[in-house]
Amino acid sequence: MKSSQRTITIHINRRFFSQLIKWFLVFLALGFAITFFIVMKHLSVAFIVSILLAFLLEPIVLAIENHDINRTWSVVIVFVSIAAITAFGVIFLLPGISAEFQSISAYLQLKPPSVLTAELEATIDSKFPLMKRHGLSHEIAVYLQHGLDDLIKESIDILFEFVHIVSMIFIVPVSTFFLLKDGRRIKKTFIQCVPNRYFEMTLSLVHKISQQVGSYIRGQLLDALIVGILSSITLHVLHVPYAFHIGILAGCANIIPHFGPIFGAVPAIFVAFMDTGSPGQVIAVTLCFVGIQLFDYLFISHVVVFKSIHIHPLIVVVVVLVGGYLMGVIGMFVSLLLFSILKVTVTEFMWSFRHYHIFGRPQRFLSENRSD
Amino acid sequence: MMNGFWENIFKKTGDNENNVLNLLREIPVLDDLSKEELKEFERIAHHRYFEANEHIFWEGEPGVGMYVIKKGAVKIYKASADGKKDVLAILKDGDFFGELALLDESPRSASAIAMEVCHILGFLRPEFFSILERKPRLGFKVAMKLAKIIGKRLRVTSTELQSITTRLHKPENLTEMILNGIEQSGTSGTKEIQK
């Protein structure tokens, strides 16, 4: 019997080999980026803030560009304007705001959460004896104390992060400047790395994501600004102390869908109650907040925010709750934005899978042929 | 047989320099633009390199933009029901294709494949629209040019359609056309029909 010897010739396809190297480099870059984001957490935060600011300022830069001014000068004009507004704020508004801020911090330092809740319990007992009889006032006070303790812990964490952001106060403007100036070139360079087969699809996807993210961020901030201004004016008219700060807080909290308005209203109601102890004042503040929220819900947020992301309100609630569970307050702020990016990406991929020759013949053609 | 829709009836004669600006000036959609305006389009041009027999796009895919051949040759074809490829045009250096996709996402009416190693410039709709938004005057110029091209191509296609219809209405022409079609497809039944 002859032992049959087979010679196996391996033909290395040059194109396959170069594709393999390309994908290896892509995964290597992706791994490096993820590692960089984990290790350099604070630098990542600064970078994300820069991206958000770039999205926010893009329409203003475009508006200036429309007057036949080149991109670099348009960005410079925007930055000089922001610097001028900031300087004006520091010179004319800061003294008043800092005095109010000192007053708040002094008040909080003098009265820790336990004292504050004890005072609240006593006020509720004197105003609503019926609640004392059923122990409701004590339960409210205990619940509020837990809430305050958690809020202070969260605030300290956020302040700790904030200190890092302040320490990078020069990084954010510089990176925002270059993102605005060279954003298109960066996008183009990224798309240049994409293989020909996915080129059109990727460009379309990047465009749709940036459109959605941009409109969502701008919508949310416009919404927050309107709610903040309305809240401040209303509280000022009702003679509630720290109206300006509570207004800012209500505006910021409004970024959290559905839950934000509650977070914004609670401090206002609490301060109004502690200041006068009058149920009438509390009811007036509550009604004003309900009115502002109704106005916001019917005329602002649905037009400028939710219209751009097309997500069912029930899903919004679940997404915000999951975000809060995973990442606390920050999670509640960014969860819907991240979810909307994910939604656009998945939707576009599914659409591309049906319409482009990504994995051979598109599904659409196959289904059409079947129906034939 | 070349198709009137795909032939570059607007293509100018002249030297094709290896300069992107000059190449862009050769495209009818952009031939009225000043140097500064052309630079806007140069900034959004994507330089893509295709190997021989690599598809640039497929028939039926959503159109995302137009392409200009800087170097190389591209075949435009339609796949028939029996799997054959009907060649509509062979495009070379300086030629452009897919410009109607600058306007909307309607499916590509034919496939484009590189016949050799190609260097192609891609102009895609999202970036094209962003220029039109930023520079409305420039946008008007380009949109008018596109409208003229569509109008001209529609007239050429209508003329072709009219000539085909006229020939179809004469029985002797119809027989001739069928025979020509059979001869071109190389079917063995040609002689039998001629008898």
Coordinates of C-alpha atoms in Angstrom, one line a residue:
Chain A
M1 CA 0.0 0.0 0.0
K2 CA 1.3 3.4 -1.0
S3 CA 1.1 6.1 1.6
S4 CA -0.6 8.9 -0.3
Q5 CA 1.1 12.3 0.4
R6 CA -0.9 15.4 -0.3
T7 CA 0.7 18.7 -0.9
I8 CA -1.5 21.5 0.5
T9 CA -0.9 24.9 -1.1
I10 CA -2.2 27.9 0.8
H11 CA -2.9 30.9 -1.4
I12 CA -2.8 34.0 0.8
N13 CA -5.3 36.4 -0.7
R14 CA -3.5 39.8 -0.5
R15 CA -6.8 41.7 -0.2
F16 CA -8.1 39.4 2.6
F17 CA -4.8 39.9 4.4
S18 CA -4.9 43.7 4.1
Q19 CA -8.6 43.6 5.3
L20 CA -7.5 41.5 8.3
I21 CA -4.8 44.0 9.2
K22 CA -7.3 46.9 8.8
W23 CA -9.8 45.2 11.1
F24 CA -7.1 44.4 13.6
L25 CA -6.1 48.0 13.7
V26 CA -9.7 49.2 14.1
F27 CA -10.2 46.9 17.1
L28 CA -6.8 47.9 18.5
A29 CA -7.8 51.6 18.2
L30 CA -11.2 50.9 19.8
G31 CA -9.6 49.0 22.7
F32 CA -7.1 51.8 23.1
A33 CA -9.9 54.4 23.1
I34 CA -11.9 52.5 25.7
T35 CA -8.8 52.0 27.9
F36 CA -8.0 55.7 27.6
F37 CA -11.6 56.6 28.6
I38 CA -11.5 54.4 31.7
V39 CA -7.9 55.3 32.8
M40 CA -8.2 59.0 32.0
K41 CA -11.7 59.4 33.4
H42 CA -11.6 63.1 34.1
L43 CA -10.0 63.9 30.8
S44 CA -12.8 61.9 29.2
V45 CA -15.4 64.0 31.1
A46 CA -13.7 67.2 29.7
F47 CA -13.8 65.7 26.2
I48 CA -17.5 64.8 26.5
V49 CA -18.3 68.3 27.8
S50 CA -16.4 69.7 24.8
I51 CA -18.4 67.6 22.4
L52 CA -21.7 68.7 24.0
L53 CA -20.6 72.4 23.9
A54 CA -19.6 72.0 20.2
F55 CA -23.0 70.6 19.4
L56 CA -24.6 73.5 21.3
L57 CA -22.6 76.2 19.6
E58 CA -22.6 74.7 16.1
P59 CA -25.8 76.6 15.0
I60 CA -24.4 79.9 16.2
V61 CA -21.2 79.3 14.3
L62 CA -23.2 78.3 11.2
A63 CA -25.3 81.5 11.4
I64 CA -22.1 83.6 11.4
E65 CA -20.7 81.5 8.6
N66 CA -23.8 82.3 6.5
H67 CA -22.6 86.0 6.3
D68 CA -19.6 84.8 4.2
I69 CA -17.2 84.7 7.2
N70 CA -14.9 81.8 7.2
R71 CA -15.2 79.0 9.7
T72 CA -12.2 79.9 11.9
W73 CA -13.3 83.6 12.3
S74 CA -16.9 82.5 13.0
V75 CA -15.6 80.3 15.9
V76 CA -13.4 83.1 17.2
I77 CA -16.3 85.5 17.1
V78 CA -18.5 83.1 19.1
F79 CA -15.7 82.5 21.7
V80 CA -15.0 86.3 22.1
S81 CA -18.8 86.9 22.6
I82 CA -19.0 84.1 25.2
A83 CA -15.9 85.6 27.0
A84 CA -17.6 89.1 26.9
I85 CA -20.9 87.7 28.3
T86 CA -19.0 85.8 31.0
A87 CA -17.0 88.9 32.0
F88 CA -20.2 90.9 32.2
G89 CA -21.7 88.3 34.4
V90 CA -18.7 88.1 36.7
I91 CA -18.5 91.9 37.1
F92 CA -22.2 92.8 37.4
L93 CA -24.1 89.7 38.6
L94 CA -21.6 87.7 40.6
P95 CA -21.6 89.9 43.7
G96 CA -25.4 89.5 44.2
I97 CA -25.4 85.8 43.4
S98 CA -22.4 85.0 45.6
A99 CA -24.1 86.9 48.5
E100 CA -27.2 84.7 48.1
F101 CA -25.0 81.6 47.8
Q102 CA -23.1 82.5 51.0
S103 CA -26.4 83.0 52.8
I104 CA -27.6 79.5 51.6
S105 CA -24.4 77.8 52.6
A106 CA -24.4 79.6 56.0
Y107 CA -28.0 78.4 56.5
L108 CA -27.2 74.8 55.6
Q109 CA -24.0 74.8 57.8
L110 CA -26.0 76.1 60.7
K111 CA -28.7 73.5 60.3
P112 CA -27.7 70.0 59.3
P113 CA -30.3 67.7 57.8
S114 CA -31.4 66.3 61.1
V115 CA -32.2 69.8 62.5
L116 CA -33.9 70.8 59.3
T117 CA -36.2 67.8 59.3
A118 CA -37.0 68.3 63.0
E119 CA -38.0 71.9 62.3
L120 CA -40.1 70.7 59.3
E121 CA -41.8 68.1 61.5
A122 CA -42.6 70.7 64.2
T123 CA -44.0 73.1 61.6
I124 CA -46.2 70.4 60.0
D125 CA -47.4 69.3 63.5
S126 CA -48.4 72.9 64.4
K127 CA -50.1 73.6 61.0
F128 CA -51.7 70.1 60.5
P129 CA -52.5 68.4 63.9
L130 CA -54.3 65.6 62.0
M131 CA -51.1 64.5 60.4
K132 CA -49.4 64.3 63.9
R133 CA -52.1 62.1 65.2
H134 CA -51.4 59.5 62.5
G135 CA -47.6 59.9 62.8
L136 CA -47.5 61.1 59.2
S137 CA -45.4 64.2 60.0
H138 CA -42.7 62.0 61.5
E139 CA -42.7 59.6 58.5
I140 CA -42.4 62.6 56.1
A141 CA -39.5 64.0 58.2
V142 CA -37.7 60.6 58.3
Y143 CA -38.2 60.1 54.6
L144 CA -37.0 63.6 53.8
Q145 CA -33.9 63.2 56.1
H146 CA -32.9 60.1 54.2
G147 CA -33.5 61.9 50.9
L148 CA -31.4 64.9 52.1
D149 CA -28.5 62.6 53.3
D150 CA -28.5 60.9 49.9
L151 CA -28.6 64.3 48.1
I152 CA -25.7 65.7 50.1
K153 CA -23.7 62.5 49.4
E154 CA -24.5 62.8 45.7
S155 CA -23.7 66.6 45.8
I156 CA -20.3 66.0 47.3
D157 CA -19.5 63.5 44.6
I158 CA -20.7 65.9 41.9
L159 CA -18.7 68.7 43.5
F160 CA -15.7 66.5 43.6
E161 CA -16.1 65.9 39.9
F162 CA -16.8 69.6 39.4
V163 CA -13.5 70.4 41.1
H164 CA -11.8 68.3 38.5
I165 CA -13.7 70.0 35.7
V166 CA -12.7 73.4 37.1
S167 CA -9.1 72.2 37.2
M168 CA -9.4 71.5 33.5
I169 CA -11.1 74.9 32.8
F170 CA -8.5 75.5 30.1
I171 CA -8.9 72.1 28.4
V172 CA -12.6 72.4 27.7
P173 CA -12.6 75.7 25.9
V174 CA -9.5 74.8 23.9
S175 CA -10.9 71.4 22.8
T176 CA -14.3 72.9 22.1
F177 CA -12.6 75.5 19.9
F178 CA -10.8 72.9 17.8
L179 CA -13.8 70.6 17.7
L180 CA -15.9 73.5 16.2
K181 CA -13.1 74.6 13.9
D182 CA -12.0 71.2 12.6
G183 CA -15.1 69.1 13.3
R184 CA -15.8 68.5 9.7
R185 CA -12.2 67.6 9.0
I186 CA -12.2 65.1 11.9
K187 CA -15.4 63.5 10.7
K188 CA -14.0 63.3 7.2
T189 CA -10.8 61.7 8.4
F190 CA -12.8 59.1 10.4
I191 CA -14.9 58.3 7.3
Q192 CA -11.7 58.0 5.3
C193 CA -10.7 55.0 7.4
V194 CA -14.0 53.2 6.7
P195 CA -13.8 50.4 4.0
N196 CA -15.5 51.2 0.6
R197 CA -18.3 48.7 1.2
Y198 CA -19.5 50.6 4.3
F199 CA -18.5 54.1 3.2
E200 CA -21.9 55.5 2.1
M201 CA -23.7 53.7 4.9
T202 CA -21.3 55.0 7.6
L203 CA -21.5 58.6 6.4
S204 CA -25.3 58.5 6.4
L205 CA -25.2 57.0 9.9
V206 CA -22.8 59.6 11.3
H207 CA -24.9 62.3 9.8
K208 CA -28.1 61.1 11.2
I209 CA -26.6 60.5 14.7
S210 CA -25.0 64.0 14.8
Q211 CA -28.3 65.5 13.7
Q212 CA -30.3 63.7 16.4
V213 CA -27.8 64.4 19.2
G214 CA -27.4 68.0 18.2
S215 CA -31.2 68.7 18.1
Y216 CA -31.7 66.8 21.4
I217 CA -29.0 68.7 23.3
R218 CA -30.0 72.1 21.9
G219 CA -33.7 71.3 22.6
Q220 CA -33.0 70.2 26.2
L221 CA -30.9 73.2 27.0
L222 CA -33.4 75.6 25.5
D223 CA -36.1 73.9 27.5
A224 CA -34.0 74.1 30.7
L225 CA -33.3 77.8 30.1
I226 CA -37.0 78.6 29.6
V227 CA -38.1 76.6 32.7
G228 CA -35.3 78.1 34.8
I229 CA -36.2 81.7 33.8
L230 CA -40.0 81.1 34.4
S231 CA -39.4 79.5 37.8
S232 CA -37.0 82.3 38.9
I233 CA -39.5 85.0 37.9
T234 CA -42.5 83.2 39.5
L235 CA -40.7 82.5 42.8
H236 CA -39.4 86.1 42.9
V237 CA -43.0 87.4 42.4
L238 CA -44.2 85.1 45.2
H239 CA -41.3 86.5 47.5
V240 CA -39.8 83.0 48.0
P241 CA -36.1 83.3 49.2
Y242 CA -33.3 82.2 46.9
A243 CA -35.6 82.5 43.9
F244 CA -32.7 82.8 41.5
H245 CA -30.9 79.6 42.8
I246 CA -34.1 77.6 43.0
G247 CA -34.9 78.7 39.5
I248 CA -31.5 77.5 38.2
L249 CA -31.9 74.2 40.1
A250 CA -35.4 73.8 38.6
G251 CA -34.1 74.5 35.1
C252 CA -31.2 72.0 35.4
A253 CA -33.4 69.4 37.0
N254 CA -35.8 69.8 34.1
I255 CA -33.2 68.1 31.8
I256 CA -34.2 64.8 33.5
P257 CA -37.4 63.8 31.7
H258 CA -40.6 63.3 33.8
F259 CA -38.7 63.2 37.2
G260 CA -36.9 66.5 36.8
P261 CA -39.9 68.7 37.4
I262 CA -40.5 67.0 40.8
F263 CA -36.8 67.4 41.8
G264 CA -37.1 71.1 40.8
A265 CA -40.3 71.7 42.7
V266 CA -39.4 70.1 46.0
P267 CA -36.7 72.6 47.1
A268 CA -39.0 75.5 46.1
I269 CA -42.0 74.1 48.1
F270 CA -39.6 73.3 51.1
V271 CA -38.1 76.8 51.2
A272 CA -41.5 78.4 50.9
F273 CA -42.9 76.3 53.7
M274 CA -39.9 76.8 56.0
D275 CA -39.8 80.6 55.3
T276 CA -43.5 81.5 56.0
G277 CA -45.0 78.2 57.3
S278 CA -48.1 79.3 55.4
P279 CA -50.0 76.5 53.5
G280 CA -51.3 79.2 51.2
Q281 CA -47.8 80.0 50.1
V282 CA -47.0 76.3 49.6
I283 CA -50.1 75.8 47.5
A284 CA -49.3 79.0 45.4
V285 CA -45.7 77.7 44.7
T286 CA -47.0 74.2 43.9
L287 CA -49.7 75.6 41.5
C288 CA -47.1 77.8 39.8
F289 CA -44.8 74.9 39.3
V290 CA -47.6 72.7 38.0
G291 CA -48.5 75.6 35.6
I292 CA -44.9 76.0 34.4
Q293 CA -44.6 72.2 33.9
L294 CA -47.9 72.1 31.9
F295 CA -46.8 74.9 29.7
D296 CA -43.4 73.2 29.2
Y297 CA -45.0 69.8 28.5
L298 CA -47.5 71.1 26.0
F299 CA -45.6 73.8 24.2
I300 CA -41.9 73.4 24.7
S301 CA -40.5 69.9 25.4
H302 CA -42.7 68.1 22.9
V303 CA -41.8 70.5 20.2
V304 CA -38.0 70.9 20.8
V305 CA -37.0 67.7 22.6
F306 CA -39.2 64.6 22.3
K307 CA -40.2 65.4 18.7
S308 CA -36.6 64.9 17.7
I309 CA -36.1 61.5 19.3
H310 CA -39.5 59.7 18.8
I311 CA -39.4 57.6 21.9
H312 CA -42.6 56.5 23.7
P313 CA -43.1 58.3 27.1
L314 CA -43.3 55.0 28.9
I315 CA -39.9 53.9 27.5
V316 CA -38.5 57.4 28.5
V317 CA -39.6 56.6 32.1
V318 CA -37.9 53.2 32.1
V319 CA -34.7 54.5 30.5
V320 CA -34.4 57.4 33.1
L321 CA -35.0 54.9 36.0
V322 CA -32.4 52.5 34.6
G323 CA -30.0 55.4 34.1
G324 CA -30.6 56.6 37.7
Y325 CA -30.1 53.0 39.0
L326 CA -26.8 52.5 37.2
M327 CA -25.2 56.0 37.4
G328 CA -27.2 58.0 39.9
V329 CA -28.1 61.6 39.1
I330 CA -25.6 61.9 36.2
G331 CA -27.2 58.7 34.8
M332 CA -30.6 60.3 34.9
F333 CA -29.3 63.3 33.0
V334 CA -27.5 61.4 30.2
S335 CA -29.5 58.1 29.9
L336 CA -32.1 59.4 27.4
L337 CA -29.4 61.0 25.2
L338 CA -27.4 57.7 25.2
F339 CA -30.6 55.7 24.5
S340 CA -31.5 58.0 21.6
I341 CA -28.0 57.5 20.1
L342 CA -28.4 53.7 20.5
K343 CA -31.9 53.8 19.0
V344 CA -30.7 55.8 15.9
T345 CA -27.7 53.5 15.4
V346 CA -29.7 50.3 15.7
T347 CA -32.5 51.6 13.4
E348 CA -30.0 52.8 10.8
F349 CA -28.1 49.5 10.9
M350 CA -31.3 47.5 10.4
W351 CA -32.3 49.9 7.6
S352 CA -28.8 49.6 6.0
F353 CA -28.9 45.8 6.3
R354 CA -32.1 45.8 4.3
H355 CA -31.0 48.3 1.7
Y356 CA -27.2 47.9 1.2
H357 CA -24.9 45.1 0.0
I358 CA -23.2 44.8 3.3
F359 CA -23.5 41.0 3.8
G360 CA -24.1 40.1 0.1
R361 CA -27.5 40.8 -1.5
P362 CA -29.7 43.0 0.7
Q363 CA -32.7 41.5 2.5
R364 CA -35.0 43.8 0.6
F365 CA -34.1 42.2 -2.7
L366 CA -34.5 38.7 -1.3
S367 CA -37.9 39.5 0.0
E368 CA -38.9 41.1 -3.3
N369 CA -37.7 38.1 -5.2
R370 CA -39.7 35.8 -2.9
S371 CA -42.8 37.8 -3.5
D372 CA -42.2 37.6 -7.2
Chain B
M1 CA -25.4 50.0 -26.7
M2 CA -24.7 53.1 -24.6
N3 CA -27.6 54.7 -22.8
G4 CA -28.4 58.5 -23.2
F5 CA -29.2 58.8 -19.5
W6 CA -25.7 57.6 -18.5
E7 CA -23.6 59.2 -21.2
N8 CA -21.9 62.4 -20.1
I9 CA -23.5 64.6 -22.7
F10 CA -22.3 67.6 -20.8
K11 CA -18.7 66.6 -20.5
K12 CA -16.4 69.3 -21.7
T13 CA -13.4 68.6 -23.9
G14 CA -10.1 69.8 -22.6
D15 CA -7.1 68.8 -20.6
N16 CA -7.7 67.0 -17.3
E17 CA -5.0 68.3 -15.0
N18 CA -4.2 66.3 -11.8
N19 CA -5.6 69.1 -9.8
V20 CA -8.8 68.6 -7.9
L21 CA -10.0 72.1 -8.5
N22 CA -9.6 71.8 -12.2
L23 CA -11.3 68.4 -12.1
L24 CA -14.2 69.9 -10.3
R25 CA -14.5 72.7 -12.8
E26 CA -15.0 70.1 -15.5
I27 CA -18.2 68.9 -13.8
P28 CA -21.2 70.6 -15.3
V29 CA -22.9 71.0 -11.9
L30 CA -20.0 73.1 -10.7
D31 CA -18.6 74.7 -13.8
D32 CA -20.1 78.2 -13.1
L33 CA -18.4 78.4 -9.7
S34 CA -15.6 80.7 -8.7
K35 CA -12.3 79.3 -7.2
E36 CA -13.5 80.1 -3.7
E37 CA -16.8 78.4 -4.2
L38 CA -15.1 75.4 -5.8
K39 CA -12.9 75.2 -2.7
E40 CA -16.0 74.6 -0.6
F41 CA -16.7 71.5 -2.7
E42 CA -13.0 70.4 -2.6
R43 CA -13.3 70.4 1.2
I44 CA -16.2 68.0 1.2
A45 CA -14.7 65.7 -1.4
H46 CA -14.0 62.1 -0.1
H47 CA -11.0 60.5 -1.8
R48 CA -11.8 56.8 -2.3
Y49 CA -9.6 54.2 -3.9
F50 CA -11.2 51.1 -5.5
E51 CA -9.5 48.0 -6.7
A52 CA -10.4 46.4 -10.1
N53 CA -13.8 44.7 -10.0
E54 CA -14.8 46.4 -6.7
H55 CA -18.3 47.8 -6.6
I56 CA -18.7 51.5 -6.0
F57 CA -22.4 51.1 -5.5
W58 CA -25.1 48.5 -6.4
E59 CA -28.3 49.0 -8.3
G60 CA -31.3 49.4 -5.9
E61 CA -29.1 50.8 -3.1
P62 CA -30.2 54.2 -1.7
G63 CA -28.2 56.9 -3.5
V64 CA -26.1 59.0 -1.1
G65 CA -24.2 61.1 -3.6
M66 CA -22.2 61.6 -6.8
Y67 CA -18.8 60.4 -7.8
V68 CA -16.1 61.9 -10.0
I69 CA -13.4 59.7 -11.5
K70 CA -10.0 61.2 -10.9
K71 CA -8.1 58.3 -12.3
G72 CA -9.3 54.9 -13.6
A73 CA -12.3 53.5 -15.4
V74 CA -15.8 52.6 -14.2
K75 CA -18.4 50.4 -15.8
I76 CA -22.1 51.3 -15.3
Y77 CA -24.4 48.4 -15.8
K78 CA -27.8 47.0 -15.1
A79 CA -28.4 43.4 -14.2
S80 CA -31.1 41.8 -16.2
A81 CA -33.6 39.2 -14.9
D82 CA -31.5 36.3 -16.3
G83 CA -28.4 37.5 -14.4
K84 CA -26.7 39.1 -17.4
K85 CA -25.0 42.5 -17.2
D86 CA -26.2 45.1 -19.7
V87 CA -23.4 47.7 -19.9
L88 CA -24.8 51.2 -20.0
A89 CA -21.6 53.2 -20.0
I90 CA -17.8 53.0 -19.6
L91 CA -16.7 56.1 -17.7
K92 CA -13.0 57.3 -17.6
D93 CA -10.9 60.1 -16.0
G94 CA -12.9 63.3 -15.4
D95 CA -16.3 61.6 -15.9
F96 CA -18.9 61.8 -13.2
F97 CA -21.9 59.7 -12.2
G98 CA -24.7 59.5 -9.6
E99 CA -25.3 63.3 -9.5
L100 CA -29.1 62.9 -9.1
A101 CA -28.4 61.2 -5.7
L102 CA -27.3 64.7 -4.5
L103 CA -31.0 65.6 -4.4
D104 CA -32.7 62.6 -2.8
E105 CA -32.3 59.1 -1.4
S106 CA -34.0 57.3 -4.3
P107 CA -32.5 53.9 -5.2
R108 CA -29.6 53.7 -7.7
S109 CA -30.9 52.9 -11.2
A110 CA -27.7 51.0 -12.1
S111 CA -24.6 49.5 -10.5
A112 CA -21.1 51.0 -10.8
I113 CA -18.0 48.8 -10.7
A114 CA -14.3 49.7 -11.0
M115 CA -12.7 48.2 -14.1
E116 CA -9.2 48.9 -12.9
V117 CA -7.6 50.5 -9.9
C118 CA -9.5 53.8 -9.5
H119 CA -9.1 57.0 -7.6
I120 CA -12.6 58.5 -7.2
L121 CA -13.9 61.6 -5.5
G122 CA -17.2 61.2 -3.6
F123 CA -19.6 64.1 -2.9
L124 CA -22.3 63.0 -0.6
R125 CA -25.7 64.5 0.0
P126 CA -25.5 65.4 3.8
E127 CA -22.3 67.5 3.2
F128 CA -23.6 68.9 0.0
F129 CA -26.8 70.1 1.7
S130 CA -24.7 71.6 4.5
I131 CA -22.9 73.8 1.9
L132 CA -26.3 74.8 0.5
E133 CA -27.5 75.8 3.9
R134 CA -24.4 77.8 4.7
K135 CA -24.1 79.5 1.3
P136 CA -27.7 80.0 -0.1
R137 CA -26.4 81.9 -3.1
L138 CA -24.0 79.1 -4.0
G139 CA -26.8 76.6 -3.3
F140 CA -29.1 78.4 -5.8
K141 CA -26.4 78.3 -8.5
V142 CA -25.8 74.5 -8.0
A143 CA -29.5 73.7 -7.7
M144 CA -30.2 75.5 -11.0
K145 CA -27.4 73.6 -12.7
L146 CA -28.8 70.3 -11.4
A147 CA -32.3 71.2 -12.7
K148 CA -30.8 72.0 -16.1
I149 CA -29.0 68.6 -16.2
I150 CA -32.2 66.7 -15.2
G151 CA -34.2 68.6 -17.8
K152 CA -31.6 67.9 -20.5
R153 CA -31.4 64.2 -19.6
L154 CA -35.2 64.0 -19.5
R155 CA -35.3 65.4 -23.1
V156 CA -32.6 63.0 -24.3
T157 CA -34.4 60.0 -22.7
S158 CA -37.7 61.2 -24.2
T159 CA -36.2 61.4 -27.6
E160 CA -34.8 57.8 -27.3
L161 CA -38.2 56.6 -26.0
Q162 CA -39.9 58.3 -28.9
S163 CA -37.6 56.7 -31.5
I164 CA -38.1 53.2 -30.0
T165 CA -41.9 53.7 -29.9
T166 CA -41.9 54.8 -33.6
R167 CA -39.9 51.7 -34.6
L168 CA -42.2 49.5 -32.5
H169 CA -45.3 50.7 -34.4
K170 CA -43.8 49.4 -37.8
P171 CA -44.1 45.6 -38.0
E172 CA -40.9 45.2 -40.2
N173 CA -39.0 47.3 -37.7
L174 CA -40.3 45.2 -34.8
T175 CA -39.1 41.9 -36.5
E176 CA -35.7 43.6 -37.2
M177 CA -35.4 44.6 -33.6
I178 CA -36.3 41.1 -32.3
L179 CA -33.7 39.6 -34.6
N180 CA -31.1 42.0 -33.6
G181 CA -31.8 41.3 -30.0
I182 CA -31.5 37.6 -30.5
E183 CA -28.3 38.0 -32.4
Q184 CA -26.8 40.1 -29.7
S185 CA -27.8 37.7 -27.0
G186 CA -26.1 34.9 -29.0
T187 CA -29.0 32.5 -28.8
S188 CA -28.9 29.4 -31.0
G189 CA -32.5 30.0 -32.2
T190 CA -31.5 32.9 -34.5
K191 CA -31.4 30.9 -37.8
E192 CA -34.7 29.2 -37.1
I193 CA -36.5 32.5 -36.7
Q194 CA -34.8 33.8 -39.9
K195 CA -36.2 30.9 -41.9

